[in-house]
mmCIF file of C-alpha atoms in Angstrom:
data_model
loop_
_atom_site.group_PDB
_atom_site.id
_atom_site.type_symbol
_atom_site.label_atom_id
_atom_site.label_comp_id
_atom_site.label_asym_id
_atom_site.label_seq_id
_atom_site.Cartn_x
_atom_site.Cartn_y
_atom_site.Cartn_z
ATOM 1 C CA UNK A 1 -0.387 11.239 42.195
ATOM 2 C CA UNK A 2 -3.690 9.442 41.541
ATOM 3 C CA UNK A 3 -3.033 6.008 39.501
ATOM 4 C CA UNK A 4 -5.930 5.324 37.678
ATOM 5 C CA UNK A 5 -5.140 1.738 37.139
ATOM 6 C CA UNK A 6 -4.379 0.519 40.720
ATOM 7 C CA UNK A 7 -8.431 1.919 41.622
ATOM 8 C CA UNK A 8 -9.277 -0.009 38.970
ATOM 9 C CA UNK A 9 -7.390 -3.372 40.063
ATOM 10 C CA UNK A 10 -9.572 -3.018 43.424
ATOM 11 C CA UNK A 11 -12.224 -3.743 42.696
ATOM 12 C CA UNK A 12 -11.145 -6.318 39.280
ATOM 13 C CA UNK A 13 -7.700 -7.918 40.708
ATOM 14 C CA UNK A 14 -8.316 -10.628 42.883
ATOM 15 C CA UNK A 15 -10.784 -11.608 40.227
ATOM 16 C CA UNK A 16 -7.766 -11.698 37.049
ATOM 17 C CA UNK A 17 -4.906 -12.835 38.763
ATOM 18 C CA UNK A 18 -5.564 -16.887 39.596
ATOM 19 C CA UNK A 19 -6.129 -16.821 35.876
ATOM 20 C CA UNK A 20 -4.875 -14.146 34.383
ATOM 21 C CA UNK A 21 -1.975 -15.717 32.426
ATOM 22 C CA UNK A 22 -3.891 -18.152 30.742
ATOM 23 C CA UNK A 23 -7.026 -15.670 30.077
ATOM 24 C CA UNK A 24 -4.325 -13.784 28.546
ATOM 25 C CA UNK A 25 -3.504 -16.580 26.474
ATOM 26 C CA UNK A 26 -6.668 -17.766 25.080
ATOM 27 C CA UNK A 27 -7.697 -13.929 24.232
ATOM 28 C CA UNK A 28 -4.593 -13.689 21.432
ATOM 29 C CA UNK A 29 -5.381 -17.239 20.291
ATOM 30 C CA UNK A 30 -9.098 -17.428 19.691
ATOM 31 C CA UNK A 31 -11.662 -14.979 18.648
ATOM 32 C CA UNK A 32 -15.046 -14.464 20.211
ATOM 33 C CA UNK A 33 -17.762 -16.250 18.918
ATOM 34 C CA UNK A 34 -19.395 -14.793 15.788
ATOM 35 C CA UNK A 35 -17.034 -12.124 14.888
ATOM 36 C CA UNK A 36 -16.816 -11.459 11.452
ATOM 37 C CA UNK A 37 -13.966 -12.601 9.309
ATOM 38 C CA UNK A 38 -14.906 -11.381 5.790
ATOM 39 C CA UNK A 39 -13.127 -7.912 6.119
ATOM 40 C CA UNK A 40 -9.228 -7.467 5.821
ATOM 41 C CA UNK A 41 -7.730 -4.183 6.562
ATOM 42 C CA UNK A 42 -5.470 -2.980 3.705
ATOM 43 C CA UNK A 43 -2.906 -2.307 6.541
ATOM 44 C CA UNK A 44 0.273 -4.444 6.767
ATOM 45 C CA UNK A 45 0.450 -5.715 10.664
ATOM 46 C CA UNK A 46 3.695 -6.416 10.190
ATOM 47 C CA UNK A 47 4.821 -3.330 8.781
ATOM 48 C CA UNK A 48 5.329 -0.245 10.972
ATOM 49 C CA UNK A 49 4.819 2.195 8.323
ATOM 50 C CA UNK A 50 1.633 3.578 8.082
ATOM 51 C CA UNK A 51 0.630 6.397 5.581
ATOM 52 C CA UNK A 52 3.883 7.766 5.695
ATOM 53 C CA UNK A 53 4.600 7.344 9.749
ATOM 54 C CA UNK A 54 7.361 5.634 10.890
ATOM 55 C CA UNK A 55 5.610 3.920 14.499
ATOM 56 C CA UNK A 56 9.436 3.187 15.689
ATOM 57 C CA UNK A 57 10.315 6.846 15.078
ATOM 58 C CA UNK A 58 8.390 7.243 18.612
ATOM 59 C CA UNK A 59 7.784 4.265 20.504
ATOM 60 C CA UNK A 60 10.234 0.535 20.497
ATOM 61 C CA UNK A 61 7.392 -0.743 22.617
ATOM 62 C CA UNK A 62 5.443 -4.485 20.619
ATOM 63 C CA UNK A 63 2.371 -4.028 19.840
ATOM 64 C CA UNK A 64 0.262 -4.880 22.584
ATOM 65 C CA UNK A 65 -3.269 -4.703 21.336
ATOM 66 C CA UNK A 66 -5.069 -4.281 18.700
ATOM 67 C CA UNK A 67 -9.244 -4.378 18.181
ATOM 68 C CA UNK A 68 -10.513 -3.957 15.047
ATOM 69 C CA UNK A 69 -14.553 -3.493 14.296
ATOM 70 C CA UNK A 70 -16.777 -1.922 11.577
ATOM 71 C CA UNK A 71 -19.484 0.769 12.433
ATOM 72 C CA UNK A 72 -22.199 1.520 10.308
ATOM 73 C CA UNK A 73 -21.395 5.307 9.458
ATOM 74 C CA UNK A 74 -18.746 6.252 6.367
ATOM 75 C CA UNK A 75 -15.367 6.463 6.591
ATOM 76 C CA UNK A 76 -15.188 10.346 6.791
ATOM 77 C CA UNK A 77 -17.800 10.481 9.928
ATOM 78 C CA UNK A 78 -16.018 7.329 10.972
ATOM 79 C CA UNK A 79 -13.163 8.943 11.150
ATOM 80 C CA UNK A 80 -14.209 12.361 13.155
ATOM 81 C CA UNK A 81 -16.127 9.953 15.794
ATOM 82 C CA UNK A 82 -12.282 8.864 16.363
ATOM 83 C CA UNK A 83 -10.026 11.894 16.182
ATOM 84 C CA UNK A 84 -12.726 14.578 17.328
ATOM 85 C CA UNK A 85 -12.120 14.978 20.947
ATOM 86 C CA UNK A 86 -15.490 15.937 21.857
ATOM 87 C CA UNK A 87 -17.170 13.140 19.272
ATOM 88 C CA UNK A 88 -14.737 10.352 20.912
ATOM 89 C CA UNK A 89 -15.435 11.852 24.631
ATOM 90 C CA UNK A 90 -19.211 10.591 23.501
ATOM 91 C CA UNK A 91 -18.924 7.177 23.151
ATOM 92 C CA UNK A 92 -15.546 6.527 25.451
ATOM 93 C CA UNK A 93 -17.267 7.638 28.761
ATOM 94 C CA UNK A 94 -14.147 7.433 30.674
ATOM 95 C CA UNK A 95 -13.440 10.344 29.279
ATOM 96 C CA UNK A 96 -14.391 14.146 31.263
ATOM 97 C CA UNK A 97 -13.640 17.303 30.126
ATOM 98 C CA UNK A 98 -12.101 17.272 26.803
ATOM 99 C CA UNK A 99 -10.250 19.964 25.581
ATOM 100 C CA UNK A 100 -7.704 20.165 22.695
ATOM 101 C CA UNK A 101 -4.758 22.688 22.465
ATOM 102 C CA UNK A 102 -3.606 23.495 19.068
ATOM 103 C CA UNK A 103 -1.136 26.107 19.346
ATOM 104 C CA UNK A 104 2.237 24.312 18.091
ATOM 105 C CA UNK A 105 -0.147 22.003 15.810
ATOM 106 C CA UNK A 106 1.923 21.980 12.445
ATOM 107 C CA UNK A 107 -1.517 22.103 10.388
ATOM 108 C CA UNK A 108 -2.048 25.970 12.206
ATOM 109 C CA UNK A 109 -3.413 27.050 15.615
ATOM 110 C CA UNK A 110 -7.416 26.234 14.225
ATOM 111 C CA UNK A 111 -6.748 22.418 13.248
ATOM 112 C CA UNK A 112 -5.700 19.478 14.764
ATOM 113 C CA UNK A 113 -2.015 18.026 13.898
ATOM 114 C CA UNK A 114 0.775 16.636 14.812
ATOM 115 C CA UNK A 115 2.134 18.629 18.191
ATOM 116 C CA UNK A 116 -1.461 19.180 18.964
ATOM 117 C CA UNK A 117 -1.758 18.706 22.580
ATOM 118 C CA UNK A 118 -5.545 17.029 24.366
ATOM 119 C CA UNK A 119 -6.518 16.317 27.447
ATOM 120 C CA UNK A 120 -9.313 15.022 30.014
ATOM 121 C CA UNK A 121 -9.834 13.954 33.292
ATOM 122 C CA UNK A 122 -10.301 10.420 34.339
ATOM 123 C CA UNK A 123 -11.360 10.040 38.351
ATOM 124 C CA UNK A 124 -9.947 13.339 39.191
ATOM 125 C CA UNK A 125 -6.427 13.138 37.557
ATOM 126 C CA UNK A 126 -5.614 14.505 34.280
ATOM 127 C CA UNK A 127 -4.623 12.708 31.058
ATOM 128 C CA UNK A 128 -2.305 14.189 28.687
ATOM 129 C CA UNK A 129 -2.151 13.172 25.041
ATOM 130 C CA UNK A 130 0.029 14.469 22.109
ATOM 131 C CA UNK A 131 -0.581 14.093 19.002
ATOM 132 C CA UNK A 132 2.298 12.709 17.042
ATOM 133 C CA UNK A 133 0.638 11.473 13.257
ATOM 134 C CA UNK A 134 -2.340 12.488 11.697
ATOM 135 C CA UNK A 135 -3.602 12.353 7.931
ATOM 136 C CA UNK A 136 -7.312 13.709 7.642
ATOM 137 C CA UNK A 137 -7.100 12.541 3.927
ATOM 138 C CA UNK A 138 -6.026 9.209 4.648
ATOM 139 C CA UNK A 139 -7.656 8.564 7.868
ATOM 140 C CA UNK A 140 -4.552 7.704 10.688
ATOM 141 C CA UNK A 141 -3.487 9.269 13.391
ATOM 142 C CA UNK A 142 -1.544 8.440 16.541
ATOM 143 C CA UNK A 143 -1.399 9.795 20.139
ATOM 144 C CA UNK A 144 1.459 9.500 22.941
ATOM 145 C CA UNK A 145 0.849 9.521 26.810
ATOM 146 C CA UNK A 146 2.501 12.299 28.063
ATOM 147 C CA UNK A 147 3.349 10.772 31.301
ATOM 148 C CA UNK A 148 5.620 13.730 32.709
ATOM 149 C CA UNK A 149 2.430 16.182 32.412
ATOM 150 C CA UNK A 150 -0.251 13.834 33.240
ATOM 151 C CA UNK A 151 -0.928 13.112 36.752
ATOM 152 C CA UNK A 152 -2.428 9.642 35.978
ATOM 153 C CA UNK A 153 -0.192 7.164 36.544
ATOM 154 C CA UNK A 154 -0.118 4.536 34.195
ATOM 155 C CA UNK A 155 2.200 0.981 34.684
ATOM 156 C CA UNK A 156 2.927 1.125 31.499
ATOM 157 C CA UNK A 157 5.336 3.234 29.364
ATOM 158 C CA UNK A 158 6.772 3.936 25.899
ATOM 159 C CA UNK A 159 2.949 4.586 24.464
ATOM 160 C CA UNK A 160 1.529 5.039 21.175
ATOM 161 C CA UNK A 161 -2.218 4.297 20.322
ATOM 162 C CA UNK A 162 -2.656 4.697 16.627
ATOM 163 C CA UNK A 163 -6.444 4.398 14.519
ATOM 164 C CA UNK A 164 -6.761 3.689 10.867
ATOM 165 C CA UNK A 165 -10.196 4.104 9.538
ATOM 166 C CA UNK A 166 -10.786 2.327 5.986
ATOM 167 C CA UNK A 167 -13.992 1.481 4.267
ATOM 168 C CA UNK A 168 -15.486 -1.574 4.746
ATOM 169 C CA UNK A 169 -17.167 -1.964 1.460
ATOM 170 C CA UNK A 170 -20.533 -1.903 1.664
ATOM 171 C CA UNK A 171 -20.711 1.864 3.122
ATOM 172 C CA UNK A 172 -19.516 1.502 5.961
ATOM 173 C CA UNK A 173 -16.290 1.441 7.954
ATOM 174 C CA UNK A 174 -13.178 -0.348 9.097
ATOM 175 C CA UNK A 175 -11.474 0.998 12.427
ATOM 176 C CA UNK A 176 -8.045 -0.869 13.979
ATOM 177 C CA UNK A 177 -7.249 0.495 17.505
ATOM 178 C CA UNK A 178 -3.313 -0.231 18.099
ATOM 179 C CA UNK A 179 -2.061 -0.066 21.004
ATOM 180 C CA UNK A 180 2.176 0.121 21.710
ATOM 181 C CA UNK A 181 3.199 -0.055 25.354
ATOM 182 C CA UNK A 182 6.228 -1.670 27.951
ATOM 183 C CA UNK A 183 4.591 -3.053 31.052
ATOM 184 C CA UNK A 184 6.217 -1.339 34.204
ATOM 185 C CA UNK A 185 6.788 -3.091 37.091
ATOM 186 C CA UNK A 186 3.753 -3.100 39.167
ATOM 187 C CA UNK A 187 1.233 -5.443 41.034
ATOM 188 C CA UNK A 188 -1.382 -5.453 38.031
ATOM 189 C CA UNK A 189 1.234 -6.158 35.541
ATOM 190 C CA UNK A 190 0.706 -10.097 34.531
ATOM 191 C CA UNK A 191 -3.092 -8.635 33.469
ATOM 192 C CA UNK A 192 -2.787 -5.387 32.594
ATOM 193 C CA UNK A 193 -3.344 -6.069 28.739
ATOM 194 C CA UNK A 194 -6.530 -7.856 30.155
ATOM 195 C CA UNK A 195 -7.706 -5.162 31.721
ATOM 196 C CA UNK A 196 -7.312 -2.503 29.771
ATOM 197 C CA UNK A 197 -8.742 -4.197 26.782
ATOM 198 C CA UNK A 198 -11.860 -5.898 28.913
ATOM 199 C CA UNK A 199 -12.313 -3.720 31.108
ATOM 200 C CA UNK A 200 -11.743 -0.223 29.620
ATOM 201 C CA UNK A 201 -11.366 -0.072 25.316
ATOM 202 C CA UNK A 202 -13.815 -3.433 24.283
ATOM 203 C CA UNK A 203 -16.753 -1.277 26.387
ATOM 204 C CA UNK A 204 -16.042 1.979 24.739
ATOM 205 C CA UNK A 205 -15.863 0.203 20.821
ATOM 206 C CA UNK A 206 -19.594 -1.348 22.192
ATOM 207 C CA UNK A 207 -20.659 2.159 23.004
ATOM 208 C CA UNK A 208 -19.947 2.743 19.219
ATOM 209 C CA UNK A 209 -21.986 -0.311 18.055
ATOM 210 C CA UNK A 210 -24.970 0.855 20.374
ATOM 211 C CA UNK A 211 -24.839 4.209 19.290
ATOM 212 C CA UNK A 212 -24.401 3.563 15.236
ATOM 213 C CA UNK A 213 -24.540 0.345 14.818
ATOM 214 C CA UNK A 214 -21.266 -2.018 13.821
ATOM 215 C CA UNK A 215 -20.012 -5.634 15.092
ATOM 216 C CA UNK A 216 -16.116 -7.089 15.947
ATOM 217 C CA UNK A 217 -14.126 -8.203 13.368
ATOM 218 C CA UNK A 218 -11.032 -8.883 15.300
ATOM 219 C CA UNK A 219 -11.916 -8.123 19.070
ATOM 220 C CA UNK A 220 -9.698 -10.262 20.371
ATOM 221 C CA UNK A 221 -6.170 -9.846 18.573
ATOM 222 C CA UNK A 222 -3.813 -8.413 21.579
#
């Protein structure tokens, strides 16, 4: 089994772990410099109820991390460039081979839904994601690891990544990224929020901003 994460702390490791705990730190505490305060999500942080989904009906796991931004496309397109496998596969270049099964998707076998089942390939393994919330009108949805299918191996466990996509105001849009994991016992552990929010989700979100056009409002909230 391939595990995505320990190629990763290769070559990034002995860089994050003299300081890792106190990078950690610092990165929930302060924002970067010149992110933009002036737009509040509607969401409730502290509520985990969102348009109707119940987050603790599928993971127990805190909330981990969370980036929020704006992109300069409406909340509609926003919204596709975040739930459309293909469209996200664009700008998160991780991502190979995207393909999206919906034949127990409750929405019918031609849309996207909850029990909708996609999948890629990151570095030669394969990712498995289920789909376990989604509201096209309201613009949420939520995807699980499916760690017994995937043959990525991931130290972490009890996952749920969830996007709401609201408008910003002024024509654009507003995008939170959660992200709901346990840390598993392994050698990248005391900076594996770190890493995957430096090193793999704050580069795709600037892939977005150099292909559309957007800034941070809340990069740094973990």
């Amino acid at each position: 089994m391939k595990n995505y994460f320990t190629a990763i702390s290769k070559k990034w490791f002995k860089l994050f772990l003299p300081v890792g705990i106190l990078i950690i730190s610092a990165c929930s505490m302060n924002p970067i410099e010149d992110s933009k305060r002036q737009y509040t999500s509607h969401y409730d942080r502290s509520t985990h109820v969102i348009d109707g989904f119940d987050i603790r009906s599928k993971t127990a796991a805190p909330e981990q991390i969370t980036l929020m931004f704006r992109i300069d496309v409406e909340p509609k397109e926003a919204f596709e460039l975040v739930s459309d496998f293909e469209k996200l596969a664009t700008w998160f270049s991780g991502i190979k081979n995207p393909a999206l099964d919906n034949t127990h998707s409750i929405r019918g076998p031609n849309e996207i839904g909850v029990g909708s089942v996609r999948s890629c390939s990151l570095d030669g393994a394969f990712l498995y994601e289920d789909i376990v919330h989604y509201d096209g009108n309201k613009l949420s949805y939520a995807y699980s690891i499916n760690m017994d299918k995937s043959t990525v191996s991931f130290p972490i466990s009890d996952t749920l990544s969830l996007f709401t996509v609201e408008s910003d105001g002024n024509g654009g849009s507003l995008i939170s990224w959660r992200h709901y994991y346990e840390k598993n016992f392994h050698i990248v552990a005391p900076v594996i929020t770190f890493m995957m929010k430096t090193v793999i989700l704050k580069p795709a979100v600037e892939n977005l901003f150099d292909q559309y056009g957007g800034e941070w409002v809340e990069p740094n909230q973990a």
